[in-house]
Amino acid sequence: MWDWIVNILFEILRLIQSFAVDWGLSIVILVLIVRLLLTPLMIKSTKSTARMQVLQPKLQEIQDRYADDPQRMNEEMQKFYSENKFSPLGGCLPLLIQMPILIALFTLLSNLQNYFEGTSFSFFNILPDLTATPAGTMAEGITAALPYLISLVLFAVLTLIPQLYMSRNQTGAQASTMRTTSVVMAVMMLFIGWGLPAGVLLYYDVSTAWQVVQQIFITQRVMEKAKADEEERLKNAPIEVDVVRRERKARPHKKH
């Protein structure tokens, strides 16, 4: 299903490899290219998430008010979305767009030896074989497996950090639930990564490290500004309505 995206990424990786020489470095460069291309989607998703957090108390009020009348609740929520020009899927859509790219990357990096036959894949001898898995290298002894195990641990830890960082924007039980979920997810990543090729782990390690830096220096600022803009808009909204009403009253009525 994703073959055409895999083929595009294959051609990009082959082009990068023609001047990068090292396969691990080629994957790192591919990460940077993909992340840069997806940055506008990330910013859009962040703004949508920020707006949702600002509007959440009002949405909760509607849900509580019409808890016994689901149909009326849906009508009022749709009306609220329309009045505020907001789509609840706004934060999810960019993520859905990214999924085919991530699946295609996983397919390509999991089958490097099939796309580039007769080639040895390494990352500056730090990871001697990017097609090997942490589970597979354990048979060669702990010394040989150590770089792969470090890559695996980074896979889990770097999955945890962005989630914990995001929990800073939550409060109370919601923040506690998010932190617990993040830890569970990190543990799951250890099990998932145990059988993943090192090339895939390298991609996700670098990609998630990029995400952490992006969150600290870009995402948080974008979210704070989007929240401030939305709060200001909501604050001025009643004033704008009153102005319109006064203007309508001040207009001379036409005689029939």
Short mmCIF file of C-alpha atoms in Angstrom, two decimals:
data_model
loop_
_atom_site.label_atom_id
_atom_site.label_comp_id
_atom_site.label_asym_id
_atom_site.label_seq_id
_atom_site.Cartn_x
_atom_site.Cartn_y
_atom_site.Cartn_z
CA MET A 1 0.00 0.00 0.00
CA TRP A 2 2.86 2.34 0.84
CA ASP A 3 5.14 1.07 -1.95
CA TRP A 4 5.23 4.37 -3.84
CA ILE A 5 6.26 6.27 -0.67
CA VAL A 6 8.86 3.59 0.10
CA ASN A 7 10.26 3.98 -3.42
CA ILE A 8 10.52 7.77 -3.02
CA LEU A 9 12.32 7.39 0.30
CA PHE A 10 14.54 4.70 -1.24
CA GLU A 11 15.63 7.10 -3.99
CA ILE A 12 16.27 9.86 -1.43
CA LEU A 13 18.33 7.52 0.77
CA ARG A 14 20.30 6.30 -2.24
CA LEU A 15 21.03 9.91 -3.26
CA ILE A 16 22.16 10.79 0.28
CA GLN A 17 24.35 7.69 0.45
CA SER A 18 26.12 8.75 -2.76
CA PHE A 19 27.82 11.60 -0.88
CA ALA A 20 27.44 10.67 2.81
CA VAL A 21 29.31 7.35 2.39
CA ASP A 22 28.30 6.04 5.84
CA TRP A 23 24.87 4.39 6.00
CA GLY A 24 24.18 5.53 9.54
CA LEU A 25 24.98 9.11 8.60
CA SER A 26 22.65 8.77 5.60
CA ILE A 27 19.83 7.73 7.93
CA VAL A 28 20.56 10.71 10.21
CA ILE A 29 20.40 13.07 7.22
CA LEU A 30 17.15 11.42 6.11
CA VAL A 31 15.73 12.06 9.60
CA LEU A 32 16.61 15.76 9.34
CA ILE A 33 15.00 16.05 5.89
CA VAL A 34 11.77 14.31 6.98
CA ARG A 35 11.57 16.31 10.21
CA LEU A 36 12.07 19.63 8.41
CA LEU A 37 9.33 18.73 5.91
CA LEU A 38 6.96 17.82 8.75
CA THR A 39 7.68 20.92 10.87
CA PRO A 40 4.77 22.98 9.41
CA LEU A 41 2.38 20.12 10.26
CA MET A 42 3.82 19.95 13.77
CA ILE A 43 3.27 23.68 14.30
CA LYS A 44 -0.31 23.43 13.01
CA SER A 45 -1.00 20.49 15.32
CA THR A 46 0.50 22.36 18.28
CA LYS A 47 -1.69 25.41 17.66
CA SER A 48 -4.78 23.22 17.44
CA THR A 49 -3.86 21.45 20.69
CA ALA A 50 -3.35 24.81 22.42
CA ARG A 51 -6.76 26.05 21.27
CA MET A 52 -8.37 22.83 22.51
CA GLN A 53 -6.83 23.31 25.96
CA VAL A 54 -8.18 26.87 26.15
CA LEU A 55 -11.65 25.83 24.95
CA GLN A 56 -11.78 22.68 27.10
CA PRO A 57 -13.46 24.30 30.16
CA LYS A 58 -16.30 25.59 27.97
CA LEU A 59 -16.68 22.21 26.30
CA GLN A 60 -16.76 20.53 29.71
CA GLU A 61 -19.46 22.97 30.79
CA ILE A 62 -21.59 21.99 27.79
CA GLN A 63 -21.04 18.29 28.49
CA ASP A 64 -22.05 18.70 32.14
CA ARG A 65 -25.09 20.83 31.31
CA TYR A 66 -26.52 18.39 28.76
CA ALA A 67 -25.23 15.13 30.28
CA ASP A 68 -28.78 13.69 30.27
CA ASP A 69 -29.48 14.71 26.67
CA PRO A 70 -26.72 13.36 24.35
CA GLN A 71 -28.41 14.65 21.19
CA ARG A 72 -28.68 18.19 22.54
CA MET A 73 -25.08 17.92 23.81
CA ASN A 74 -23.81 17.05 20.32
CA GLU A 75 -25.82 19.89 18.79
CA GLU A 76 -24.45 22.42 21.29
CA MET A 77 -20.88 21.18 20.84
CA GLN A 78 -21.16 21.39 17.04
CA LYS A 79 -22.56 24.89 17.42
CA PHE A 80 -19.67 25.80 19.72
CA TYR A 81 -17.12 24.43 17.24
CA SER A 82 -18.77 26.38 14.43
CA GLU A 83 -18.90 29.65 16.36
CA ASN A 84 -15.23 29.32 17.30
CA LYS A 85 -14.17 28.04 13.86
CA PHE A 86 -12.51 25.05 15.47
CA SER A 87 -12.16 21.45 14.36
CA PRO A 88 -11.54 18.83 17.09
CA LEU A 89 -9.60 16.81 14.49
CA GLY A 90 -7.23 19.70 13.82
CA GLY A 91 -4.60 18.31 16.19
CA CYS A 92 -4.92 14.74 14.88
CA LEU A 93 -4.92 15.38 11.14
CA PRO A 94 -1.20 16.28 10.87
CA LEU A 95 -0.37 13.10 12.79
CA LEU A 96 -2.51 11.03 10.43
CA ILE A 97 -0.73 12.58 7.45
CA GLN A 98 2.62 11.57 8.96
CA MET A 99 1.64 7.92 9.45
CA PRO A 100 2.16 6.76 5.82
CA ILE A 101 5.64 8.34 5.87
CA LEU A 102 6.54 6.64 9.16
CA ILE A 103 5.21 3.27 7.96
CA ALA A 104 7.14 3.60 4.69
CA LEU A 105 10.33 4.52 6.59
CA PHE A 106 9.90 1.52 8.86
CA THR A 107 9.47 -0.74 5.81
CA LEU A 108 12.55 0.68 4.09
CA LEU A 109 14.84 0.62 7.12
CA SER A 110 13.66 -2.85 8.17
CA ASN A 111 14.60 -4.24 4.75
CA LEU A 112 17.75 -2.31 3.81
CA GLN A 113 19.49 -5.47 2.64
CA ASN A 114 16.65 -6.15 0.16
CA TYR A 115 16.73 -2.64 -1.31
CA PHE A 116 20.53 -2.36 -1.40
CA GLU A 117 21.82 -5.85 -2.15
CA GLY A 118 25.43 -6.86 -1.54
CA THR A 119 26.09 -3.98 0.84
CA SER A 120 27.20 -3.92 4.47
CA PHE A 121 25.39 -1.41 6.63
CA SER A 122 27.12 0.26 9.57
CA PHE A 123 27.15 3.50 11.51
CA PHE A 124 30.82 4.50 11.79
CA ASN A 125 31.45 1.09 13.38
CA ILE A 126 29.41 2.26 16.40
CA LEU A 127 26.63 0.01 15.14
CA PRO A 128 28.51 -2.43 12.88
CA ASP A 129 25.34 -3.87 11.33
CA LEU A 130 22.22 -1.70 11.00
CA THR A 131 20.17 -4.73 9.95
CA ALA A 132 20.93 -6.57 13.23
CA THR A 133 18.54 -6.49 16.20
CA PRO A 134 19.40 -6.19 19.91
CA ALA A 135 17.92 -9.65 20.43
CA GLY A 136 20.05 -11.14 17.66
CA THR A 137 23.33 -9.59 18.82
CA MET A 138 23.01 -11.03 22.36
CA ALA A 139 24.17 -14.37 20.95
CA GLU A 140 27.54 -12.73 20.20
CA GLY A 141 28.08 -11.68 23.81
CA ILE A 142 27.37 -8.57 25.86
CA THR A 143 30.31 -6.61 24.43
CA ALA A 144 29.06 -7.00 20.85
CA ALA A 145 25.47 -6.34 21.91
CA LEU A 146 26.21 -3.28 24.09
CA PRO A 147 25.89 -0.59 21.35
CA TYR A 148 22.57 -2.12 20.27
CA LEU A 149 21.33 -2.27 23.87
CA ILE A 150 22.25 1.41 24.38
CA SER A 151 20.35 2.24 21.19
CA LEU A 152 17.38 0.27 22.55
CA VAL A 153 17.42 2.09 25.92
CA LEU A 154 17.59 5.43 24.11
CA PHE A 155 14.60 4.31 22.06
CA ALA A 156 12.58 3.95 25.30
CA VAL A 157 13.96 6.97 27.17
CA LEU A 158 13.56 9.34 24.22
CA THR A 159 9.97 8.15 23.87
CA LEU A 160 9.37 9.00 27.53
CA ILE A 161 10.89 12.52 27.61
CA PRO A 162 8.49 14.25 25.14
CA GLN A 163 5.48 12.77 26.92
CA LEU A 164 6.70 13.94 30.34
CA TYR A 165 7.43 17.34 28.88
CA MET A 166 3.90 17.57 27.48
CA SER A 167 2.44 16.61 30.87
CA ARG A 168 3.70 19.98 32.16
CA ASN A 169 0.75 21.54 30.32
CA GLN A 170 -1.72 19.36 32.27
CA THR A 171 -2.83 19.58 35.89
CA GLY A 172 -4.14 17.30 38.61
CA ALA A 173 -5.32 13.80 37.78
CA GLN A 174 -4.88 14.39 34.05
CA ALA A 175 -1.16 15.11 34.50
CA SER A 176 -0.70 12.08 36.75
CA THR A 177 -2.48 9.82 34.25
CA MET A 178 -0.37 11.16 31.40
CA ARG A 179 2.88 10.54 33.30
CA THR A 180 1.84 6.98 34.20
CA THR A 181 0.86 6.28 30.59
CA SER A 182 4.22 7.67 29.43
CA VAL A 183 6.16 5.29 31.68
CA VAL A 184 4.08 2.31 30.52
CA MET A 185 4.66 3.32 26.91
CA ALA A 186 8.43 3.59 27.49
CA VAL A 187 8.49 0.05 28.92
CA MET A 188 6.52 -1.16 25.91
CA MET A 189 9.12 0.45 23.64
CA LEU A 190 11.79 -1.76 25.23
CA PHE A 191 9.82 -4.87 24.25
CA ILE A 192 9.03 -3.54 20.76
CA GLY A 193 12.59 -2.36 20.11
CA TRP A 194 14.09 -5.69 21.23
CA GLY A 195 13.31 -7.16 17.81
CA LEU A 196 13.78 -4.04 15.65
CA PRO A 197 16.74 -3.60 13.27
CA ALA A 198 19.36 -1.11 14.49
CA GLY A 199 18.67 1.09 11.46
CA VAL A 200 15.08 1.59 12.65
CA LEU A 201 16.25 2.28 16.22
CA LEU A 202 18.79 4.79 14.93
CA TYR A 203 16.11 6.59 12.92
CA TYR A 204 13.72 6.82 15.88
CA ASP A 205 16.50 7.79 18.32
CA VAL A 206 17.60 10.72 16.16
CA SER A 207 14.03 11.63 15.22
CA THR A 208 12.83 11.68 18.84
CA ALA A 209 15.93 13.60 19.97
CA TRP A 210 15.00 16.18 17.33
CA GLN A 211 11.45 16.22 18.73
CA VAL A 212 12.73 16.87 22.27
CA VAL A 213 14.83 19.82 21.12
CA GLN A 214 11.94 21.05 19.00
CA GLN A 215 9.58 20.88 21.97
CA ILE A 216 11.90 22.86 24.22
CA PHE A 217 12.76 25.61 21.75
CA ILE A 218 9.78 25.76 19.36
CA THR A 219 6.70 23.76 20.39
CA GLN A 220 6.35 25.27 23.86
CA ARG A 221 6.64 28.81 22.51
CA VAL A 222 4.14 28.11 19.74
CA MET A 223 1.71 26.61 22.28
CA GLU A 224 2.07 29.52 24.71
CA LYS A 225 1.48 32.07 21.94
CA ALA A 226 -1.49 30.13 20.53
CA LYS A 227 -3.03 29.91 24.01
CA ALA A 228 -2.53 33.64 24.59
CA ASP A 229 -4.07 34.48 21.19
CA GLU A 230 -7.08 32.24 21.84
CA GLU A 231 -7.62 33.62 25.35
CA GLU A 232 -7.47 37.16 23.96
CA ARG A 233 -9.95 36.24 21.21
CA LEU A 234 -12.39 34.76 23.73
CA LYS A 235 -11.99 37.79 25.99
CA ASN A 236 -12.84 40.18 23.15
CA ALA A 237 -15.62 38.05 21.65
CA PRO A 238 -18.45 39.39 23.87
CA ILE A 239 -17.26 42.95 23.23
CA GLU A 240 -17.35 42.36 19.49
CA VAL A 241 -20.92 41.01 19.77
CA ASP A 242 -22.04 44.05 21.79
CA VAL A 243 -20.49 46.41 19.23
CA VAL A 244 -22.38 44.69 16.41
CA ARG A 245 -25.64 44.90 18.35
CA ARG A 246 -25.16 48.61 19.06
CA GLU A 247 -24.35 49.28 15.41
CA ARG A 248 -27.53 47.50 14.34
CA LYS A 249 -29.62 49.54 16.80
CA ALA A 250 -28.02 52.78 15.63
CA ARG A 251 -28.87 52.16 11.98
CA PRO A 252 -31.94 54.12 10.78
CA HIS A 253 -34.94 51.91 10.12
CA LYS A 254 -36.32 52.05 6.61
CA LYS A 255 -39.94 53.08 6.32
CA HIS A 256 -42.14 50.79 4.32
#
